[in-house]
CSV table of C-alpha atoms in Angstrom, one decimal:
chain,number,residue,atom,x,y,z
A,1,MET,CA,63.7,38.3,-37.0
A,2,GLN,CA,59.9,38.5,-36.6
A,3,ILE,CA,58.4,42.0,-37.3
A,4,ILE,CA,54.9,43.3,-36.4
A,5,SER,CA,53.4,46.6,-37.5
A,6,SER,CA,51.4,48.9,-35.3
A,7,ASP,CA,48.5,48.3,-37.7
A,8,GLU,CA,48.6,44.6,-37.0
A,9,LEU,CA,49.1,45.1,-33.3
A,10,GLY,CA,46.2,47.5,-33.3
A,11,ARG,CA,44.0,45.0,-35.1
A,12,ARG,CA,44.8,42.3,-32.6
A,13,LEU,CA,44.3,44.4,-29.5
A,14,ASP,CA,41.3,46.5,-30.7
A,15,ILE,CA,43.4,49.7,-30.3
A,16,THR,CA,44.2,52.3,-33.0
A,17,PRO,CA,47.7,52.0,-34.4
A,18,GLU,CA,48.2,55.7,-33.5
A,19,GLN,CA,47.4,55.0,-29.8
A,20,ILE,CA,49.9,52.1,-29.8
A,21,ARG,CA,52.7,54.2,-31.3
A,22,LYS,CA,51.9,57.0,-28.8
A,23,ASP,CA,51.8,54.7,-25.8
A,24,LEU,CA,55.0,53.1,-26.7
A,25,ALA,CA,56.7,56.4,-27.4
A,26,THR,CA,56.1,57.4,-23.8
A,27,PHE,CA,58.7,54.9,-22.8
A,28,GLY,CA,61.3,55.8,-25.5
A,29,GLN,CA,62.3,54.6,-28.9
A,30,PHE,CA,60.4,51.6,-30.3
A,31,GLY,CA,60.4,50.1,-33.7
A,32,ARG,CA,61.2,51.7,-37.1
A,33,LYS,CA,59.0,54.0,-39.1
A,34,GLY,CA,57.4,52.2,-42.1
A,35,ILE,CA,58.8,48.8,-40.9
A,36,GLY,CA,57.4,47.9,-37.5
A,37,TYR,CA,58.6,46.4,-34.3
A,38,ASP,CA,61.0,43.5,-33.7
A,39,VAL,CA,58.6,41.2,-31.8
A,40,ARG,CA,61.3,39.7,-29.5
A,41,GLU,CA,62.8,43.1,-28.7
A,42,LEU,CA,59.3,44.6,-28.1
A,43,LYS,CA,58.4,41.8,-25.7
A,44,GLU,CA,61.6,42.2,-23.8
A,45,LYS,CA,61.4,45.9,-23.5
A,46,ILE,CA,57.7,45.8,-22.3
A,47,SER,CA,58.6,43.1,-19.8
A,48,ASN,CA,61.4,45.3,-18.5
A,49,ILE,CA,59.2,48.4,-18.3
A,50,LEU,CA,56.7,46.4,-16.2
A,51,GLY,CA,59.5,45.1,-14.0
A,52,LEU,CA,58.5,41.5,-14.9
A,53,GLN,CA,62.2,40.4,-15.0
A,54,ASN,CA,62.1,40.6,-11.2
A,55,LYS,CA,60.3,37.2,-10.7
A,56,TRP,CA,58.2,38.6,-7.8
A,57,ARG,CA,57.3,36.2,-5.0
A,58,LEU,CA,53.7,36.4,-3.6
A,59,ALA,CA,52.1,35.5,-0.3
A,60,ILE,CA,48.3,35.3,-0.2
A,61,VAL,CA,46.6,36.2,3.1
A,62,GLY,CA,43.1,34.7,3.5
A,63,VAL,CA,42.7,31.2,2.0
A,64,GLY,CA,39.0,31.3,1.4
A,65,HIS,CA,37.4,30.7,-2.1
A,66,LEU,CA,39.2,33.6,-3.8
A,67,GLY,CA,42.6,33.1,-2.0
A,68,GLY,CA,42.4,29.4,-2.9
A,69,ALA,CA,41.6,30.2,-6.5
A,70,LEU,CA,44.5,32.6,-6.7
A,71,ALA,CA,46.8,30.0,-5.2
A,72,ASN,CA,45.8,27.7,-8.0
A,73,TYR,CA,45.9,30.3,-10.8
A,74,VAL,CA,48.3,29.0,-13.4
A,75,ASN,CA,48.8,32.2,-15.4
A,76,PHE,CA,51.0,33.8,-12.7
A,77,ALA,CA,53.8,31.5,-13.5
A,78,SER,CA,53.8,32.5,-17.2
A,79,LEU,CA,54.5,36.1,-16.1
A,80,GLY,CA,57.2,35.1,-13.8
A,81,PHE,CA,55.2,35.4,-10.5
A,82,SER,CA,55.1,32.6,-8.0
A,83,VAL,CA,53.0,32.1,-4.9
A,84,VAL,CA,55.4,31.0,-2.1
A,85,ALA,CA,53.3,31.3,1.1
A,86,LEU,CA,49.7,31.3,2.3
A,87,PHE,CA,48.4,32.7,5.5
A,88,ASP,CA,45.1,32.3,7.3
A,89,ASN,CA,43.7,32.6,10.9
A,90,ASN,CA,41.5,29.5,10.6
A,91,LYS,CA,43.1,26.8,12.8
A,92,LYS,CA,41.4,24.1,10.8
A,93,ILE,CA,43.4,24.8,7.7
A,94,ILE,CA,46.7,26.1,9.1
A,95,GLY,CA,49.5,23.5,8.4
A,96,SER,CA,47.6,22.1,5.3
A,97,GLU,CA,48.6,22.9,1.7
A,98,VAL,CA,46.9,24.3,-1.3
A,99,ASN,CA,48.6,23.5,-4.7
A,100,GLY,CA,51.7,22.4,-2.7
A,101,ILE,CA,51.9,25.7,-0.8
A,102,LYS,CA,51.7,25.6,3.0
A,103,ILE,CA,49.2,27.6,5.0
A,104,HIS,CA,50.7,29.5,8.0
A,105,ALA,CA,49.1,31.3,10.9
A,106,VAL,CA,48.9,35.1,10.3
A,107,SER,CA,50.9,35.6,13.6
A,108,ARG,CA,54.0,34.0,11.8
A,109,MET,CA,53.9,36.4,8.9
A,110,LYS,CA,57.0,38.4,9.7
A,111,LYS,CA,59.1,35.3,10.0
A,112,ILE,CA,57.8,33.5,6.9
A,113,VAL,CA,57.9,36.7,4.7
A,114,ALA,CA,61.6,37.0,5.6
A,115,GLU,CA,62.3,33.3,5.2
A,116,LYS,CA,60.5,33.0,1.8
A,117,SER,CA,61.7,36.4,0.5
A,118,VAL,CA,58.1,37.4,-0.1
A,119,ASP,CA,57.8,40.6,-2.3
A,120,ILE,CA,54.1,41.0,-2.7
A,121,GLY,CA,51.3,40.5,-0.2
A,122,VAL,CA,47.9,39.5,-1.7
A,123,ILE,CA,44.9,40.4,0.5
A,124,THR,CA,41.9,38.1,0.1
A,125,VAL,CA,40.3,38.5,3.5
A,126,PRO,CA,36.9,40.1,4.2
A,127,ALA,CA,36.8,44.0,4.0
A,128,ASP,CA,36.7,44.5,7.8
A,129,GLU,CA,40.0,42.6,8.3
A,130,ALA,CA,41.8,44.0,5.3
A,131,GLN,CA,43.4,47.1,6.9
A,132,SER,CA,44.9,45.1,9.8
A,133,VAL,CA,46.3,42.5,7.3
A,134,ALA,CA,47.8,45.4,5.3
A,135,ASP,CA,49.4,46.7,8.4
A,136,PHE,CA,50.9,43.3,9.2
A,137,LEU,CA,52.2,42.9,5.6
A,138,VAL,CA,53.8,46.3,5.7
A,139,ALA,CA,55.4,45.5,9.1
A,140,ALA,CA,56.6,42.2,7.7
A,141,GLY,CA,58.5,44.1,4.9
A,142,VAL,CA,56.6,43.3,1.7
A,143,LYS,CA,57.4,45.7,-1.2
A,144,GLY,CA,53.9,45.9,-2.7
A,145,ILE,CA,50.3,45.0,-1.9
A,146,TRP,CA,47.6,43.5,-4.2
A,147,ASN,CA,44.2,44.0,-2.6
A,148,PHE,CA,41.1,42.1,-3.4
A,149,ALA,CA,39.1,43.2,-0.4
A,150,PRO,CA,36.4,45.8,-1.3
A,151,THR,CA,37.7,48.6,0.9
A,152,LYS,CA,40.1,51.5,0.6
A,153,LEU,CA,43.4,50.6,2.4
A,154,SER,CA,45.9,53.1,3.9
A,155,VAL,CA,49.5,52.1,3.4
A,156,PRO,CA,52.8,54.0,3.4
A,157,PRO,CA,53.6,55.7,0.0
A,158,THR,CA,56.7,53.6,-0.2
A,159,VAL,CA,54.6,50.4,-0.6
A,160,PRO,CA,52.7,50.4,-3.9
A,161,LEU,CA,49.1,49.2,-3.7
A,162,VAL,CA,46.9,48.0,-6.5
A,163,ASN,CA,43.2,47.3,-5.8
A,164,GLU,CA,41.4,44.6,-7.7
A,165,ASP,CA,37.7,45.3,-7.8
A,166,LEU,CA,35.7,42.7,-9.7
A,167,SER,CA,32.6,44.9,-9.6
A,168,VAL,CA,34.4,47.3,-11.9
A,169,GLY,CA,34.5,44.9,-14.9
A,170,LEU,CA,30.9,43.7,-14.2
A,171,SER,CA,29.7,47.3,-14.0
A,172,ALA,CA,31.4,48.0,-17.3
A,173,LEU,CA,29.6,45.1,-18.8
A,174,SER,CA,26.3,46.3,-17.4
A,175,TYR,CA,26.9,49.7,-18.9
A,176,HIS,CA,27.6,48.3,-22.4
A,177,MET,CA,24.6,46.0,-22.2
A,178,SER,CA,22.4,48.9,-21.2
A,179,GLN,CA,23.6,51.1,-24.1
A,180,ASP,CA,22.9,48.3,-26.6
A,181,LYS,CA,19.3,48.1,-25.4
A,182,GLU,CA,18.6,51.7,-26.2
B,1,MET,CA,19.8,66.1,2.1
B,2,GLN,CA,23.4,64.9,2.2
B,3,ILE,CA,25.8,66.9,0.0
B,4,ILE,CA,29.4,66.0,-1.1
B,5,SER,CA,31.8,68.3,-2.9
B,6,SER,CA,34.0,67.3,-5.8
B,7,ASP,CA,37.0,68.2,-3.5
B,8,GLU,CA,35.9,65.6,-0.9
B,9,LEU,CA,35.0,63.0,-3.5
B,10,GLY,CA,38.4,63.5,-5.1
B,11,ARG,CA,40.2,63.2,-1.7
B,12,ARG,CA,38.4,59.9,-1.0
B,13,LEU,CA,39.0,58.4,-4.5
B,14,ASP,CA,42.5,59.8,-5.1
B,15,ILE,CA,41.3,61.6,-8.2
B,16,THR,CA,41.5,65.4,-8.8
B,17,PRO,CA,38.3,67.3,-8.3
B,18,GLU,CA,38.6,68.6,-11.9
B,19,GLN,CA,38.7,65.1,-13.3
B,20,ILE,CA,35.6,64.1,-11.3
B,21,ARG,CA,33.7,67.2,-12.5
B,22,LYS,CA,34.8,66.5,-16.1
B,23,ASP,CA,33.9,62.8,-16.0
B,24,LEU,CA,30.5,63.4,-14.6
B,25,ALA,CA,29.8,66.2,-17.1
B,26,THR,CA,30.2,63.6,-19.9
B,27,PHE,CA,26.9,62.2,-18.7
B,28,GLY,CA,25.0,65.4,-18.3
B,29,GLN,CA,24.2,67.9,-15.5
B,30,PHE,CA,25.4,66.9,-12.0
B,31,GLY,CA,25.5,68.9,-8.8
B,32,ARG,CA,25.5,72.6,-8.3
B,33,LYS,CA,28.5,74.9,-8.7
B,34,GLY,CA,29.9,76.0,-5.3
B,35,ILE,CA,27.6,73.6,-3.4
B,36,GLY,CA,28.3,70.0,-4.5
B,37,TYR,CA,26.4,66.9,-5.3
B,38,ASP,CA,23.3,65.5,-3.6
B,39,VAL,CA,24.7,62.1,-2.5
B,40,ARG,CA,21.5,60.1,-3.0
B,41,GLU,CA,20.8,61.6,-6.4
B,42,LEU,CA,24.4,61.1,-7.5
B,43,LYS,CA,24.3,57.4,-6.5
B,44,GLU,CA,21.0,56.9,-8.3
B,45,LYS,CA,22.2,58.6,-11.5
B,46,ILE,CA,25.5,56.7,-11.6
B,47,SER,CA,23.7,53.4,-11.0
B,48,ASN,CA,21.3,54.2,-13.9
B,49,ILE,CA,24.2,55.2,-16.2
B,50,LEU,CA,25.9,51.8,-15.4
B,51,GLY,CA,22.6,50.0,-16.0
B,52,LEU,CA,22.7,48.6,-12.5
B,53,GLN,CA,18.9,49.0,-12.0
B,54,ASN,CA,18.6,46.0,-14.3
B,55,LYS,CA,19.4,43.4,-11.6
B,56,TRP,CA,21.3,41.2,-14.1
B,57,ARG,CA,21.3,37.5,-13.7
B,58,LEU,CA,24.6,35.6,-14.1
B,59,ALA,CA,25.5,32.0,-15.1
B,60,ILE,CA,29.0,30.8,-14.4
B,61,VAL,CA,30.5,28.3,-16.9
B,62,GLY,CA,33.4,26.3,-15.4
B,63,VAL,CA,33.1,25.5,-11.7
B,64,GLY,CA,36.8,25.2,-10.9
B,65,HIS,CA,38.6,27.2,-8.3
B,66,LEU,CA,37.8,30.6,-9.8
B,67,GLY,CA,34.2,29.8,-10.9
B,68,GLY,CA,33.6,28.4,-7.4
B,69,ALA,CA,35.1,31.6,-5.8
B,70,LEU,CA,32.8,33.8,-8.0
B,71,ALA,CA,29.8,31.7,-7.1
B,72,ASN,CA,30.5,32.6,-3.5
B,73,TYR,CA,31.5,36.2,-4.1
B,74,VAL,CA,29.2,38.2,-1.8
B,75,ASN,CA,29.7,41.6,-3.3
B,76,PHE,CA,27.8,40.9,-6.5
B,77,ALA,CA,24.5,41.0,-4.5
B,78,SER,CA,25.2,44.5,-3.2
B,79,LEU,CA,25.4,45.7,-6.8
B,80,GLY,CA,22.2,44.0,-7.7
B,81,PHE,CA,23.8,41.0,-9.6
B,82,SER,CA,22.8,37.5,-8.8
B,83,VAL,CA,24.3,34.1,-9.8
B,84,VAL,CA,21.4,31.9,-10.8
B,85,ALA,CA,23.0,29.0,-12.6
B,86,LEU,CA,26.3,27.1,-12.8
B,87,PHE,CA,27.6,24.9,-15.7
B,88,ASP,CA,30.4,22.4,-15.9
B,89,ASN,CA,31.3,19.3,-18.0
B,90,ASN,CA,32.7,17.3,-15.0
B,91,LYS,CA,30.2,14.5,-14.3
B,92,LYS,CA,31.4,14.3,-10.7
B,93,ILE,CA,30.0,17.7,-9.8
B,94,ILE,CA,27.0,18.0,-12.1
B,95,GLY,CA,23.9,18.0,-10.0
B,96,SER,CA,25.6,19.2,-6.9
B,97,GLU,CA,25.4,22.8,-5.5
B,98,VAL,CA,27.8,25.6,-4.7
B,99,ASN,CA,26.4,28.3,-2.4
B,100,GLY,CA,22.9,26.9,-3.0
B,101,ILE,CA,23.2,27.2,-6.8
B,102,LYS,CA,22.9,24.0,-8.9
B,103,ILE,CA,25.6,22.8,-11.3
B,104,HIS,CA,24.2,21.8,-14.7
B,105,ALA,CA,25.8,20.0,-17.7
B,106,VAL,CA,27.0,22.4,-20.4
B,107,SER,CA,24.7,20.5,-22.9
B,108,ARG,CA,21.7,21.8,-21.0
B,109,MET,CA,22.8,25.5,-21.3
B,110,LYS,CA,20.1,26.6,-23.8
B,111,LYS,CA,17.2,25.3,-21.7
B,112,ILE,CA,18.6,26.5,-18.4
B,113,VAL,CA,19.5,30.0,-19.7
B,114,ALA,CA,15.9,30.4,-20.9
B,115,GLU,CA,14.3,28.9,-17.7
B,116,LYS,CA,16.5,31.0,-15.4
B,117,SER,CA,16.4,34.2,-17.5
B,118,VAL,CA,20.2,34.4,-17.5
B,119,ASP,CA,21.5,37.8,-18.8
B,120,ILE,CA,25.3,37.4,-18.4
B,121,GLY,CA,27.5,34.4,-19.1
B,122,VAL,CA,30.7,34.3,-17.0
B,123,ILE,CA,33.5,32.2,-18.5
B,124,THR,CA,35.9,30.5,-16.1
B,125,VAL,CA,37.0,27.6,-18.1
B,126,PRO,CA,40.6,27.0,-19.4
B,127,ALA,CA,41.7,29.2,-22.4
B,128,ASP,CA,41.4,26.4,-25.0
B,129,GLU,CA,37.7,25.8,-24.1
B,130,ALA,CA,36.7,29.4,-23.8
B,131,GLN,CA,35.7,30.1,-27.4
B,132,SER,CA,33.4,27.1,-27.7
B,133,VAL,CA,31.8,28.1,-24.3
B,134,ALA,CA,31.3,31.7,-25.7
B,135,ASP,CA,29.6,30.2,-28.8
B,136,PHE,CA,27.3,28.1,-26.6
B,137,LEU,CA,26.4,31.1,-24.5
B,138,VAL,CA,25.7,33.3,-27.5
B,139,ALA,CA,23.5,30.6,-29.0
B,140,ALA,CA,21.7,30.2,-25.7
B,141,GLY,CA,20.8,33.9,-25.9
B,142,VAL,CA,22.8,35.6,-23.2
B,143,LYS,CA,23.0,39.4,-23.5
B,144,GLY,CA,26.6,39.9,-22.4
B,145,ILE,CA,29.8,37.9,-21.6
B,146,TRP,CA,32.3,38.3,-18.8
B,147,ASN,CA,35.4,36.4,-19.7
B,148,PHE,CA,38.1,35.3,-17.2
B,149,ALA,CA,39.9,32.9,-19.6
B,150,PRO,CA,43.2,34.4,-20.7
B,151,THR,CA,42.3,34.4,-24.4
B,152,LYS,CA,40.8,36.8,-27.0
B,153,LEU,CA,37.2,35.7,-27.8
B,154,SER,CA,35.2,36.4,-30.9
B,155,VAL,CA,31.6,37.2,-30.3
B,156,PRO,CA,28.9,39.0,-32.3
B,157,PRO,CA,29.0,42.8,-31.9
B,158,THR,CA,25.5,42.7,-30.4
B,159,VAL,CA,26.8,40.8,-27.4
B,160,PRO,CA,29.0,43.0,-25.2
B,161,LEU,CA,32.2,41.3,-23.9
B,162,VAL,CA,34.3,42.3,-21.0
B,163,ASN,CA,37.6,40.5,-20.4
B,164,GLU,CA,38.9,40.2,-16.8
B,165,ASP,CA,42.7,39.7,-16.8
B,166,LEU,CA,44.2,39.3,-13.4
B,167,SER,CA,47.7,39.7,-14.8
B,168,VAL,CA,46.9,43.3,-15.7
B,169,GLY,CA,46.6,44.4,-12.0
B,170,LEU,CA,49.6,42.3,-11.0
B,171,SER,CA,51.7,43.8,-13.9
B,172,ALA,CA,50.7,47.3,-12.8
B,173,LEU,CA,51.9,46.5,-9.3
B,174,SER,CA,55.1,45.1,-10.7
B,175,TYR,CA,55.6,48.4,-12.7
B,176,HIS,CA,55.1,50.6,-9.6
B,177,MET,CA,57.4,48.4,-7.5
B,178,SER,CA,60.1,48.7,-10.1
B,179,GLN,CA,59.8,52.5,-10.3
B,180,ASP,CA,60.2,52.8,-6.6
B,181,LYS,CA,63.4,50.8,-6.7
B,182,GLU,CA,65.1,53.2,-9.1
């Protein structure tokens, strides 16, 4: 059995051991005082907390640069996610494949989402098209939306929405670089 | 003068007005009690806190799918960031351009970073190449690193590093979708 202490976890993650113990305690009983955490058990519990045992199936709407990059993103598989469908309105690319995944017309979304058992809709269209794509995805029955368009979307409370805003990370970097200059 | 209240800001951002007032207070005096914030002044102050007045210049290392997508990402410009150089080791693409930006050999990094006054190095290479790219960037004199490779990098404390991990957002979505099922 492989054991890791909160001290060692903290060191690797740049978080205080106290914070690690506190965060994990939110979700119940983890590890043993003075001994540490069983690595395999910890990984399995965290994976279950995050719902990663579900093997979610993704559809990407908008196969531009970002959508294409996500369709090729290898790290999803290691977390149990898989991209099973792509959608776009551009007739020139409908019917072609990216990374072995077929691009469908947006008008066929309802049918394909059902056929492919899509769980998560990924929005990588321009901001002004994002809300209508979100509406289509919700109508097609997806259970969650991952939005990369830089706009605030309105979706029913039953459909969890996570916004991915690349400018947040870059602004954080800018902040730290400015602090260091002073 | 355009005024916005912390109530209205909170409504738009899905944050409590108390949290907004508390967060802003961390950085000094903002707005007037019972009146609100002067929108233009608030934007300018936040921009200065984040160091966005600096017009940072970015170089992207690794022009694969993700690097190419970032080179085409239009929203950087609206925040004052600009991509001024691209680097790759693939001889087939060195010398060509993406979005009007030339791709250079990684071996020319020091020279190009100086010539183009690059501030921020963006790492979009595979995980096993990321540390050596980070070392090259630091040696070339960049002031900050934005890392998309799924690995923990070691850089000098004088060079701020922000890691962008797309699996974090997706795991958060998975978590919320799992909660809703129960």
